[in-house]
Coordinates of N, CA, C and O in Angstrom, one line a residue:
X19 N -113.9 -81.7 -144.1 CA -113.5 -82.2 -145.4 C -114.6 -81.9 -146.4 O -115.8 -81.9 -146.0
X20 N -114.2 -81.7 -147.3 CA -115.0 -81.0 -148.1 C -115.5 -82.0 -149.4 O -114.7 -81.7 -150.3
X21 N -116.5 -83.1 -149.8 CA -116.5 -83.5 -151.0 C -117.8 -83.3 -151.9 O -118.9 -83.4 -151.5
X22 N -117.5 -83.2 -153.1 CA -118.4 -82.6 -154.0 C -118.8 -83.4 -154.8 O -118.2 -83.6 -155.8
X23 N -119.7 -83.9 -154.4 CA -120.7 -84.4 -156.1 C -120.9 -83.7 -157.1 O -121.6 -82.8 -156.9
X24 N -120.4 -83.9 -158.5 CA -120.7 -83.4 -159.7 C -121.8 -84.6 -160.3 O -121.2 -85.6 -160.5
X25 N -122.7 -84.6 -160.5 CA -123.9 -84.6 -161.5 C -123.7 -83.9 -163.1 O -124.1 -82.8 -163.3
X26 N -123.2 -84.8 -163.9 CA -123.2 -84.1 -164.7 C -124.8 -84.2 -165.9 O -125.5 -85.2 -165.8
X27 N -125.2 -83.1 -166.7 CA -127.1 -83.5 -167.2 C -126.9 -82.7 -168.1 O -127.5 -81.6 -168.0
X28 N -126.3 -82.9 -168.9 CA -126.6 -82.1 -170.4 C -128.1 -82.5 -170.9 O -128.5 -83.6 -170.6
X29 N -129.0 -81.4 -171.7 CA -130.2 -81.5 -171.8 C -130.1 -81.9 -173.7 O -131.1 -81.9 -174.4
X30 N -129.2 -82.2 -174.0 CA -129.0 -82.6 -175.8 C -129.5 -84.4 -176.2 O -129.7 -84.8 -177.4
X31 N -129.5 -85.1 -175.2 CA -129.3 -86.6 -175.4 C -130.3 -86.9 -176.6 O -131.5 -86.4 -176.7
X32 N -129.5 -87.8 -177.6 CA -129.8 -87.9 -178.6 C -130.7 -89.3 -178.9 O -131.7 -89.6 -179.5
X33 N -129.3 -90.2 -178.0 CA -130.5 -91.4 -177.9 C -131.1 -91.9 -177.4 O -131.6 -92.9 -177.8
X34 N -131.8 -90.9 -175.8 CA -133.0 -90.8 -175.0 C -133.4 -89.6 -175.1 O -133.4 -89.2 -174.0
X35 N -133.7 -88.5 -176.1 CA -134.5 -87.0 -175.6 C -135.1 -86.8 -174.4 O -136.2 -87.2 -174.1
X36 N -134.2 -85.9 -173.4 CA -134.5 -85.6 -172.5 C -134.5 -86.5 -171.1 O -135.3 -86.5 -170.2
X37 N -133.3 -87.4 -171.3 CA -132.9 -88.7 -170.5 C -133.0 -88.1 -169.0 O -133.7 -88.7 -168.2
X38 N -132.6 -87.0 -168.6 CA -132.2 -86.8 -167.4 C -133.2 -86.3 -166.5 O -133.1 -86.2 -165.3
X39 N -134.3 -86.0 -167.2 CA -135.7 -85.5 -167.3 C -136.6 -86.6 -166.4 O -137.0 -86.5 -165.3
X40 N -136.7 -87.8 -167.5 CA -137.3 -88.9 -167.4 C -137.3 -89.3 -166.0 O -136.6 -89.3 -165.0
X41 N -138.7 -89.8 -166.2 CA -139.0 -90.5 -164.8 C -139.3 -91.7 -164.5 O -140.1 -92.4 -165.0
X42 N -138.1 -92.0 -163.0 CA -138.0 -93.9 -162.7 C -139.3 -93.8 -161.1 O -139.2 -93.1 -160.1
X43 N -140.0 -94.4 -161.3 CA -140.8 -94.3 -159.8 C -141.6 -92.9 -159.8 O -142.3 -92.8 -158.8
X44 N -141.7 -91.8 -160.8 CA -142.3 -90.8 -160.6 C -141.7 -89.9 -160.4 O -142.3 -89.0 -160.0
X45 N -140.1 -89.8 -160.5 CA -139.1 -89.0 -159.7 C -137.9 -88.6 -160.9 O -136.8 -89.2 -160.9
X46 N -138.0 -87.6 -161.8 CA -136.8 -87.4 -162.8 C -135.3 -87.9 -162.1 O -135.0 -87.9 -160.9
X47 N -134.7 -88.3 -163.1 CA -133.5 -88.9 -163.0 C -132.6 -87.9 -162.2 O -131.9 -88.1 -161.2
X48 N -132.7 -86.8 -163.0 CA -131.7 -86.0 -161.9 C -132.5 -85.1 -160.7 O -132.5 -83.9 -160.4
X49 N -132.7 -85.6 -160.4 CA -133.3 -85.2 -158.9 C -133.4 -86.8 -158.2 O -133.1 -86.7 -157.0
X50 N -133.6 -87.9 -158.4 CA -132.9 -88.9 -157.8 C -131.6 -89.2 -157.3 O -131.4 -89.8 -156.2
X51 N -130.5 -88.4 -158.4 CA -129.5 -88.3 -158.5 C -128.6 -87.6 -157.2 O -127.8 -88.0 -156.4
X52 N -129.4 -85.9 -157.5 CA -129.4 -84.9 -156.2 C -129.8 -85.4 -154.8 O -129.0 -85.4 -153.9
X53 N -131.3 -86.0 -154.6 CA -131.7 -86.6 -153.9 C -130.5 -87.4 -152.9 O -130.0 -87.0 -151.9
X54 N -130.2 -88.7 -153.5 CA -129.3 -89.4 -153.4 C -127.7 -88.7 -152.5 O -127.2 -89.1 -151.5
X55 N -127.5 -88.1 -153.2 CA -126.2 -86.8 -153.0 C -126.3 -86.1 -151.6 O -125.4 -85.9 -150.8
X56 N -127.6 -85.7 -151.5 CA -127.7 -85.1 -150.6 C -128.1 -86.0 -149.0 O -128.1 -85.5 -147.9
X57 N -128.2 -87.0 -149.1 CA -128.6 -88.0 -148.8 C -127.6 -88.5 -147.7 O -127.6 -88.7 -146.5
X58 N -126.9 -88.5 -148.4 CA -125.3 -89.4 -148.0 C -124.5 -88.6 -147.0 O -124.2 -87.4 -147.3
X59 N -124.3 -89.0 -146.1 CA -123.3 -88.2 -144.9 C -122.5 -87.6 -145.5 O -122.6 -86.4 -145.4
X60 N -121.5 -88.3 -146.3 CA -120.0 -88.1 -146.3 C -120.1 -87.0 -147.7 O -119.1 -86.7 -148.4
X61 N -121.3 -86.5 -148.0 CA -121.3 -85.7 -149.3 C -121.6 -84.2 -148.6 O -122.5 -83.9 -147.8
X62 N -120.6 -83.3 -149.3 CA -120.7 -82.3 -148.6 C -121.6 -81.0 -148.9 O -122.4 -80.2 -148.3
X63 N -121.0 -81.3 -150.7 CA -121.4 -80.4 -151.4 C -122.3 -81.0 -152.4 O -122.2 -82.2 -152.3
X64 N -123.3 -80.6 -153.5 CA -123.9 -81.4 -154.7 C -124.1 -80.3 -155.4 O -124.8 -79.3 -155.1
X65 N -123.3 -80.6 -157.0 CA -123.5 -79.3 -157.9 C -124.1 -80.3 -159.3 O -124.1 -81.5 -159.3
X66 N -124.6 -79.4 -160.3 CA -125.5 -80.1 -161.4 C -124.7 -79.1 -162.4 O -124.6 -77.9 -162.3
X67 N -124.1 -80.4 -163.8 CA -123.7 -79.5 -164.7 C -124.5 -79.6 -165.5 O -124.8 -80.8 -165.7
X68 N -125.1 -78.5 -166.2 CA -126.1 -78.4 -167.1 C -126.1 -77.8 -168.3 O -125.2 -77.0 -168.2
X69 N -126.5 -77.8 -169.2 CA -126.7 -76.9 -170.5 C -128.6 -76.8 -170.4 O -129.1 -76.1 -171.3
X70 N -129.4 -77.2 -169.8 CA -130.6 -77.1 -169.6 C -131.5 -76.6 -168.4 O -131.8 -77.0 -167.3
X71 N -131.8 -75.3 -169.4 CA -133.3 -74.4 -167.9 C -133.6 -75.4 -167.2 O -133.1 -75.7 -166.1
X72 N -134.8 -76.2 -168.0 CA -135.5 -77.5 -166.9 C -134.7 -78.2 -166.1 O -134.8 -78.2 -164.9
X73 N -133.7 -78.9 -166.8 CA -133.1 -79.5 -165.9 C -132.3 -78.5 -164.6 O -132.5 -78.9 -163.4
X74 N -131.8 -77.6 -164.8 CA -131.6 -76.6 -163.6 C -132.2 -76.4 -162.8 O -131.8 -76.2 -161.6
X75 N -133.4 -76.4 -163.4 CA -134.9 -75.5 -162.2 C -135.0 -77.0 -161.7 O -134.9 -76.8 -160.4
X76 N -135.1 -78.1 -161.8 CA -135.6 -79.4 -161.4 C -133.8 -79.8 -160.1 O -134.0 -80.1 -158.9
X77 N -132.7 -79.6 -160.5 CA -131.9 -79.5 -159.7 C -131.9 -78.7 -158.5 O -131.8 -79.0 -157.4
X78 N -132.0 -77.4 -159.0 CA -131.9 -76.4 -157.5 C -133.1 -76.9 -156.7 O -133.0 -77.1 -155.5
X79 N -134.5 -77.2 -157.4 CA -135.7 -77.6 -156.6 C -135.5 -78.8 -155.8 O -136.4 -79.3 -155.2
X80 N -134.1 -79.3 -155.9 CA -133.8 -80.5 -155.2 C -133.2 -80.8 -153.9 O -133.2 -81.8 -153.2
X81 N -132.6 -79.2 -154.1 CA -131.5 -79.1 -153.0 C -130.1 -78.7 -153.7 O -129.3 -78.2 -152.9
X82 N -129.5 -78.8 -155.4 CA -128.5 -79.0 -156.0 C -127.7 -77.1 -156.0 O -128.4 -76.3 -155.4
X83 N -127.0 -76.9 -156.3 CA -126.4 -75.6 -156.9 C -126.3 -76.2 -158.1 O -126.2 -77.4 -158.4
X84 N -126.2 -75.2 -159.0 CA -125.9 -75.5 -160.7 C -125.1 -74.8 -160.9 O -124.8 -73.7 -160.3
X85 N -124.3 -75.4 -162.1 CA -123.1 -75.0 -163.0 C -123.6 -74.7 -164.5 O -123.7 -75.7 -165.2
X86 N -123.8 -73.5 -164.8 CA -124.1 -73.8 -166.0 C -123.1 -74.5 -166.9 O -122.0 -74.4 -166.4
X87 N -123.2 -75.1 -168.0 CA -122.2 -75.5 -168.8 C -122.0 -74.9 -170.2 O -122.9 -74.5 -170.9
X88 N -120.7 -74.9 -170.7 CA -120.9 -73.9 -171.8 C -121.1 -75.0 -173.3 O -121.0 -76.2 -173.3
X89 N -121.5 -74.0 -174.4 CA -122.0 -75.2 -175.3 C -120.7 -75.8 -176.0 O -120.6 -76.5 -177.0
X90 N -119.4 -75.1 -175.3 CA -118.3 -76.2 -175.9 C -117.9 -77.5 -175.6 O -117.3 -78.3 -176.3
X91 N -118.3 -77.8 -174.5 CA -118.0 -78.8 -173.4 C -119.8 -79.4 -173.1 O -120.1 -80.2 -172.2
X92 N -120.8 -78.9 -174.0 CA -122.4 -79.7 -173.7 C -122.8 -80.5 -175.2 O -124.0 -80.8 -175.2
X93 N -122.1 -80.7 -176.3 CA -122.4 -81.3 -177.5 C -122.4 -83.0 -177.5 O -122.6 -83.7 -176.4
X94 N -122.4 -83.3 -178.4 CA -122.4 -85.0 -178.5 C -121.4 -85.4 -177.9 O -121.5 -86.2 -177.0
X95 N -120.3 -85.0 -178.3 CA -118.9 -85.6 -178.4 C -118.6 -85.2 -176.7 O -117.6 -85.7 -176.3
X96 N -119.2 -84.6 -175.9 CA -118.3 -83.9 -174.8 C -118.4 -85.1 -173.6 O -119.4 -85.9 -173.5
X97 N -117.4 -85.2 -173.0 CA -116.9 -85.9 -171.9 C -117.9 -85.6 -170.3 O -118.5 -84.6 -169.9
X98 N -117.7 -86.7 -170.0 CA -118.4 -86.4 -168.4 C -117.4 -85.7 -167.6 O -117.7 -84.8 -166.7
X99 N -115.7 -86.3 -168.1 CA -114.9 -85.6 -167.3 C -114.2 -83.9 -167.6 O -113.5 -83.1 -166.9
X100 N -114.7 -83.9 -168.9 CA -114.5 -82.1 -168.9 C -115.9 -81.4 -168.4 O -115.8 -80.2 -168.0
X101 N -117.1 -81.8 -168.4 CA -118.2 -81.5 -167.4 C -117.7 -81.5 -165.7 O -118.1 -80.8 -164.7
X102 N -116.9 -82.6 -165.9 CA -116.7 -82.4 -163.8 C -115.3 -80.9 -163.8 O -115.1 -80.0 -163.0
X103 N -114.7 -81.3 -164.7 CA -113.7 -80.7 -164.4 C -114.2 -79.0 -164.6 O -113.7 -78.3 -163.7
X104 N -115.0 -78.4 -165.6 CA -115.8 -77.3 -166.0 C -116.4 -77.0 -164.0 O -116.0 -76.1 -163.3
X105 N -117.3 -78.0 -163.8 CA -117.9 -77.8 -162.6 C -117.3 -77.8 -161.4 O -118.0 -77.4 -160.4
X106 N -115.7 -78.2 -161.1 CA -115.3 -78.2 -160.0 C -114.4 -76.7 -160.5 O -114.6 -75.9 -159.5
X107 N -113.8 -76.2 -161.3 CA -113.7 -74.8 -161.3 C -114.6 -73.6 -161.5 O -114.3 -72.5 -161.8
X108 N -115.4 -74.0 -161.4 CA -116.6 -72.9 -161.2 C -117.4 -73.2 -160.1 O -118.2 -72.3 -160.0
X109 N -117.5 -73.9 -159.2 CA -118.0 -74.1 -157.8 C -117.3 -73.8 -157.0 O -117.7 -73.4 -155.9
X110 N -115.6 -73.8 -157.3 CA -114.6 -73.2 -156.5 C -114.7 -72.1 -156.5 O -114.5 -71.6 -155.4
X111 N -115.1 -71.2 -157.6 CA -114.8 -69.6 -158.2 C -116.0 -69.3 -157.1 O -115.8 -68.6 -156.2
X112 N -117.1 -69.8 -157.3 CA -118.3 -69.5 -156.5 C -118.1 -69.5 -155.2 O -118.3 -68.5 -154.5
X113 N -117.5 -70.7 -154.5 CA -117.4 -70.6 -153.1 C -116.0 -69.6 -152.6 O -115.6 -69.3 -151.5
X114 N -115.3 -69.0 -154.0 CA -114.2 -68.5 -153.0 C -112.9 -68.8 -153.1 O -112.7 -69.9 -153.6
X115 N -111.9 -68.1 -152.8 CA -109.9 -68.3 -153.1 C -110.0 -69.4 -151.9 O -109.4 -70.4 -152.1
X116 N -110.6 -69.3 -150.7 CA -110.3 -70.0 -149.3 C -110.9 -71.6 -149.7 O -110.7 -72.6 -149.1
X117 N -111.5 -71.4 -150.6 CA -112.3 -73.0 -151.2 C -111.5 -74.2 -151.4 O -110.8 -74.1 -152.4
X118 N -111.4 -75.6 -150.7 CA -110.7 -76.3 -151.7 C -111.4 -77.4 -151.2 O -111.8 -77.4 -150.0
X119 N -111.9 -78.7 -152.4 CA -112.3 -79.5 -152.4 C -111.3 -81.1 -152.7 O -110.8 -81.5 -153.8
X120 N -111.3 -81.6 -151.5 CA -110.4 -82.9 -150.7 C -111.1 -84.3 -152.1 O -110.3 -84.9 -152.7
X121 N -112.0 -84.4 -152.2 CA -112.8 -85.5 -152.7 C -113.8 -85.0 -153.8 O -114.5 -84.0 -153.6
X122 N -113.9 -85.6 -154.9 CA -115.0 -85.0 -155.7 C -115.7 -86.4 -156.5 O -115.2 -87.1 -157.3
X123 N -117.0 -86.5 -156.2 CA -117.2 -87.8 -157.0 C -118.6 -87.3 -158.2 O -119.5 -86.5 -158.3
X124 N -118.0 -88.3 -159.0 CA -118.9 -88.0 -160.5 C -120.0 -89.0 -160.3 O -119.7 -90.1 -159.9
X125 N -121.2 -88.7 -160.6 CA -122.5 -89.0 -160.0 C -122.9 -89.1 -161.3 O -122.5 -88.1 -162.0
X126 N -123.6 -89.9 -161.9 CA -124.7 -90.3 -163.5 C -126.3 -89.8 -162.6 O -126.5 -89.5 -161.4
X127 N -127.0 -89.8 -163.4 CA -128.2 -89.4 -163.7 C -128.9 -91.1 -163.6 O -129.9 -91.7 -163.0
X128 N -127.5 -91.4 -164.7 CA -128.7 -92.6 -165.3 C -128.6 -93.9 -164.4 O -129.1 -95.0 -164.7
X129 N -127.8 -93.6 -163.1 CA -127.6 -94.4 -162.1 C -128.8 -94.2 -161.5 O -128.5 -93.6 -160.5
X130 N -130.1 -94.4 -161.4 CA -131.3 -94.2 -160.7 C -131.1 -95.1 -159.5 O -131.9 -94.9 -158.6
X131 N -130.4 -95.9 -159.3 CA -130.6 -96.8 -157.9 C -129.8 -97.1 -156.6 O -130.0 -97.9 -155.7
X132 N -128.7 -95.9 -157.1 CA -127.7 -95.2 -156.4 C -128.0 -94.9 -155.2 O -129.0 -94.3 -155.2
X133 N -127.5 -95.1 -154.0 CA -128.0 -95.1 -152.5 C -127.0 -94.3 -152.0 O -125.8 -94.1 -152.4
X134 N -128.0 -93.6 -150.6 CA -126.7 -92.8 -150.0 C -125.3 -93.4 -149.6 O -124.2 -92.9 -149.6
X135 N -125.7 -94.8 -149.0 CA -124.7 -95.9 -148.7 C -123.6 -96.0 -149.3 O -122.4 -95.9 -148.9
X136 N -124.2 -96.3 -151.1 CA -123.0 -96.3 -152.4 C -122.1 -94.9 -151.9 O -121.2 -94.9 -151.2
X137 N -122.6 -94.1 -152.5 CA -121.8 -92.5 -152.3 C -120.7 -92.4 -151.1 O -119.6 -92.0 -151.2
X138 N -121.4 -92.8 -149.9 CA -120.4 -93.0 -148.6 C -119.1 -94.1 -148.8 O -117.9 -94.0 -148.5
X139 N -119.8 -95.2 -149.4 CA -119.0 -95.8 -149.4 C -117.6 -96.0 -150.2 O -116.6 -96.6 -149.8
X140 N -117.8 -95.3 -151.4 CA -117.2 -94.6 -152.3 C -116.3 -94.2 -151.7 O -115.2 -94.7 -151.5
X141 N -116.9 -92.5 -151.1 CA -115.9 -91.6 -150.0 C -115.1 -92.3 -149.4 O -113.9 -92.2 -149.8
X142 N -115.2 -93.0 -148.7 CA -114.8 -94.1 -147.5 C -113.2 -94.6 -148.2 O -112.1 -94.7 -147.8
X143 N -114.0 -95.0 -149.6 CA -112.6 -95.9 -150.0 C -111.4 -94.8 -150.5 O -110.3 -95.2 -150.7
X144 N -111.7 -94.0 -150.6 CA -110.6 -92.9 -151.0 C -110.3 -92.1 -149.7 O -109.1 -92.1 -149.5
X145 N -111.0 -91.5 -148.7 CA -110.7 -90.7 -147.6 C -109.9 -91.9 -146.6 O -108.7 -91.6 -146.3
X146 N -110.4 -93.3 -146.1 CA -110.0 -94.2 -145.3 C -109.0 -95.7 -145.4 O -108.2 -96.3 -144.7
X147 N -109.5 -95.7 -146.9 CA -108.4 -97.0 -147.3 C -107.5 -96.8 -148.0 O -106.8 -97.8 -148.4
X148 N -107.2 -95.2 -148.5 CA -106.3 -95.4 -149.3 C -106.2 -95.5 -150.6 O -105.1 -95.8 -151.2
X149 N -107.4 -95.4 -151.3 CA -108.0 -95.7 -152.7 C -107.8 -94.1 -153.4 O -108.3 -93.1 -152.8
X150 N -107.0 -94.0 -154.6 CA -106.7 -93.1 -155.0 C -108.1 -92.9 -156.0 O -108.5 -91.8 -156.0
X151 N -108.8 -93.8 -156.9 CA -110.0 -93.6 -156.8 C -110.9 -94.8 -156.4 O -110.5 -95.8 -156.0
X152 N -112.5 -94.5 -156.8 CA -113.1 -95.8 -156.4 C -114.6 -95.7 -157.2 O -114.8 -94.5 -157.6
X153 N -115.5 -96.5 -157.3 CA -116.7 -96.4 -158.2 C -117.7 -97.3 -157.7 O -117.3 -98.2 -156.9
X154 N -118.7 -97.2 -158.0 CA -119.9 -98.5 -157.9 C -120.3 -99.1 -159.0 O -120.2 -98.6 -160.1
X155 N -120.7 -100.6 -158.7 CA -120.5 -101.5 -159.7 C -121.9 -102.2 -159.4 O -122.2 -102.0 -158.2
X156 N -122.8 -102.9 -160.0 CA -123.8 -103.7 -159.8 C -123.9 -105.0 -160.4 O -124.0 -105.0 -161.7
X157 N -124.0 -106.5 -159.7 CA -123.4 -107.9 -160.3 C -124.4 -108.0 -161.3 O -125.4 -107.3 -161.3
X158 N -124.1 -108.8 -162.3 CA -124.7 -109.0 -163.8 C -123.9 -110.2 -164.3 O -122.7 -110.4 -164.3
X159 N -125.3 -111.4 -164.7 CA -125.2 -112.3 -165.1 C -125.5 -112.3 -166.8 O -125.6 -113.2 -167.5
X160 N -125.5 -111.1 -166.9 CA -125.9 -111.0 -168.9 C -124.9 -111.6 -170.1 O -123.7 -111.7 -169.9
X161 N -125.3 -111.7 -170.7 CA -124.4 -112.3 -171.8 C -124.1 -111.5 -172.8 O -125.0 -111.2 -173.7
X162 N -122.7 -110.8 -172.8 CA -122.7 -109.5 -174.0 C -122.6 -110.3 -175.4 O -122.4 -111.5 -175.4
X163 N -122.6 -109.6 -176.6 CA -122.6 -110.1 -178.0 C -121.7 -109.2 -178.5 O -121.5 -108.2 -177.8
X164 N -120.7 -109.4 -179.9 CA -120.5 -108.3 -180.1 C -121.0 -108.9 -182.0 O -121.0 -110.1 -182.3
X165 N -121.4 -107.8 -182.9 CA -122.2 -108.2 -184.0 C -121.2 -108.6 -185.0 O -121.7 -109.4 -185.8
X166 N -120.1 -108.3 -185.0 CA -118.5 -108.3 -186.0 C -118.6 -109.8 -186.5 O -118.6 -110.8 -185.8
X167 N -118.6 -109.7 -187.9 CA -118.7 -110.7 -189.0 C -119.8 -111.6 -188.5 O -120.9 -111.0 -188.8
X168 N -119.9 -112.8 -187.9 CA -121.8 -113.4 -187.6 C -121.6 -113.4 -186.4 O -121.8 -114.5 -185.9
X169 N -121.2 -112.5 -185.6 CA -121.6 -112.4 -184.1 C -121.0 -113.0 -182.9 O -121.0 -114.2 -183.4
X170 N -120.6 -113.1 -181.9 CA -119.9 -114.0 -181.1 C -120.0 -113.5 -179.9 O -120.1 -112.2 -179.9
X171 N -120.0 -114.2 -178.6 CA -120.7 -114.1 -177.2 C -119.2 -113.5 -177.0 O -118.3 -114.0 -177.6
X172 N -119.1 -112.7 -176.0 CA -118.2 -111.9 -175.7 C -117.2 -112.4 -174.2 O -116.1 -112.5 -173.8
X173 N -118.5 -112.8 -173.6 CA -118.0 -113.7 -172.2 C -118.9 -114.9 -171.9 O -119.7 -114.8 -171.0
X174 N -118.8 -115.8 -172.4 CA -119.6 -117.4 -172.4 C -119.2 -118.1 -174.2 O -119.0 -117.6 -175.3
X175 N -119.1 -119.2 -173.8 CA -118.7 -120.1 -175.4 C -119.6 -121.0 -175.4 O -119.5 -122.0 -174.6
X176 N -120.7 -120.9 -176.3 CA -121.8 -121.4 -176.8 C -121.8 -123.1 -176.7 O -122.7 -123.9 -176.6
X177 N -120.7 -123.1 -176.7 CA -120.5 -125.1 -176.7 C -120.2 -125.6 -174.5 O -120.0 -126.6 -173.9
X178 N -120.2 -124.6 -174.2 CA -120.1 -124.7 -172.5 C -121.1 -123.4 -171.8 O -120.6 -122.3 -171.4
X179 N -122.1 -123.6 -171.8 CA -123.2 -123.1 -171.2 C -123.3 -123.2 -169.7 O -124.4 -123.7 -169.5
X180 N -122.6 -123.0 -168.5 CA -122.6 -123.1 -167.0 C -124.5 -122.8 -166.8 O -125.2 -122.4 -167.7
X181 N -124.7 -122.9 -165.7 CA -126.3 -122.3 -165.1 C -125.5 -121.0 -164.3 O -124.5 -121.3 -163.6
X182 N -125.9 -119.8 -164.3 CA -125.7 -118.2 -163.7 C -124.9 -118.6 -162.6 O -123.8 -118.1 -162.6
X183 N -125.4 -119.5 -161.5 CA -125.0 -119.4 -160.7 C -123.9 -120.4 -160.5 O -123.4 -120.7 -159.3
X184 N -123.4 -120.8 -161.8 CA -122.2 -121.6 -161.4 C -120.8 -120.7 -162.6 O -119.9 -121.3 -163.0
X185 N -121.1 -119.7 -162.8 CA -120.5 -118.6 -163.5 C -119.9 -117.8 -162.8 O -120.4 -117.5 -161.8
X186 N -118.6 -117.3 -163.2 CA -117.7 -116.3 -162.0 C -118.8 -114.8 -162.4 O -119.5 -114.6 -163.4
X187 N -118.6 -114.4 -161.6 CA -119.3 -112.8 -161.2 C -118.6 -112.3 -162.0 O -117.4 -112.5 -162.3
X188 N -119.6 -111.3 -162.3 CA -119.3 -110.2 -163.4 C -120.0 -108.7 -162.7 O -120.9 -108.8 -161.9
X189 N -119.6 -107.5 -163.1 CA -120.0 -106.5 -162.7 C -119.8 -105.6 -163.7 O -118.9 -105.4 -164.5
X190 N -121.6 -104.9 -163.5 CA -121.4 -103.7 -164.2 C -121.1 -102.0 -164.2 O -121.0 -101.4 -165.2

């Protein structure tokens, strides 16, 4: 069975310059990412969609194959999912007419704490249980705001304050 991590790393980010670059532990984000990918049993394949040299040269040095990305589908406005989708017909074209990929999972950059475990387990819930798809989530006790007219707590009501641990679970 064949499953493909797409990594998607556009090199444009506006509100981190050069986010995918950046380094958690001493280790650029996208080569954590690849790392990670490669890591994981049940991952077969790991490709990097890019609009960026550096980020390319830092992917392939990881273990990754790269997709270049074209600058229609690498601007502000572009999607993660026309990046996966860009990348899974061009990793196909690359591997071949005999090519078909069973599973394909979309991998962030900016998930730096991503484990090979996560990724398997992922696989697992779509190849084994029956999960048409599936994602990773991490528990969060944070209190969102939203700023609209003088501001208001999004999930907690200021006049009933619980302690975290007597709060239903939230995930992010």
């Amino acid at each position: 069975m064949t499953v493909l991590a797409v990594i998607p790393a556009r090199g444009g980010s506006k509100g981190v310059p050069a986010k995918n670059l950046a380094q958690v532990g001493g280790i650029p984000l996208v080569v954590r990412a690849v790392r990670a990918c490669r890591a994981a049993r049940k991952v077969t394949d790991v490709v990097v969609s890019t609009d960026d040299a550096a980020i390319a040269d830092a992917a392939r040095a990881a273990g990754a194959e790269v997709v270049l990305r074209p600058a229609a589908i690498a601007g502000d406005t572009a999607t993660s999912e026309a990046a996966v989708l860009h990348a899974m017909d061009a990793y196909g074209a690359m591997r071949g007419a005999a090519h078909r990929t069973e599973v394909v999972l979309l991998v962030q950059c900016t998930s730096p704490f991503i484990t090979p475990g996560d990724l398997d387990g992922v696989v697992s819930a779509v190849t084994e249980s029956g999960a048409d798809s599936a994602l990773t989530v991490a528990p969060t006790h944070g209190f969102i705001w939203r700023s609209e007219s003088d501001g208001f707590g999004v999930n907690h009501d200021k006049s009933n304050r619980p302690r975290r641990q007597d709060r239903p679970q939230e995930f992010l």
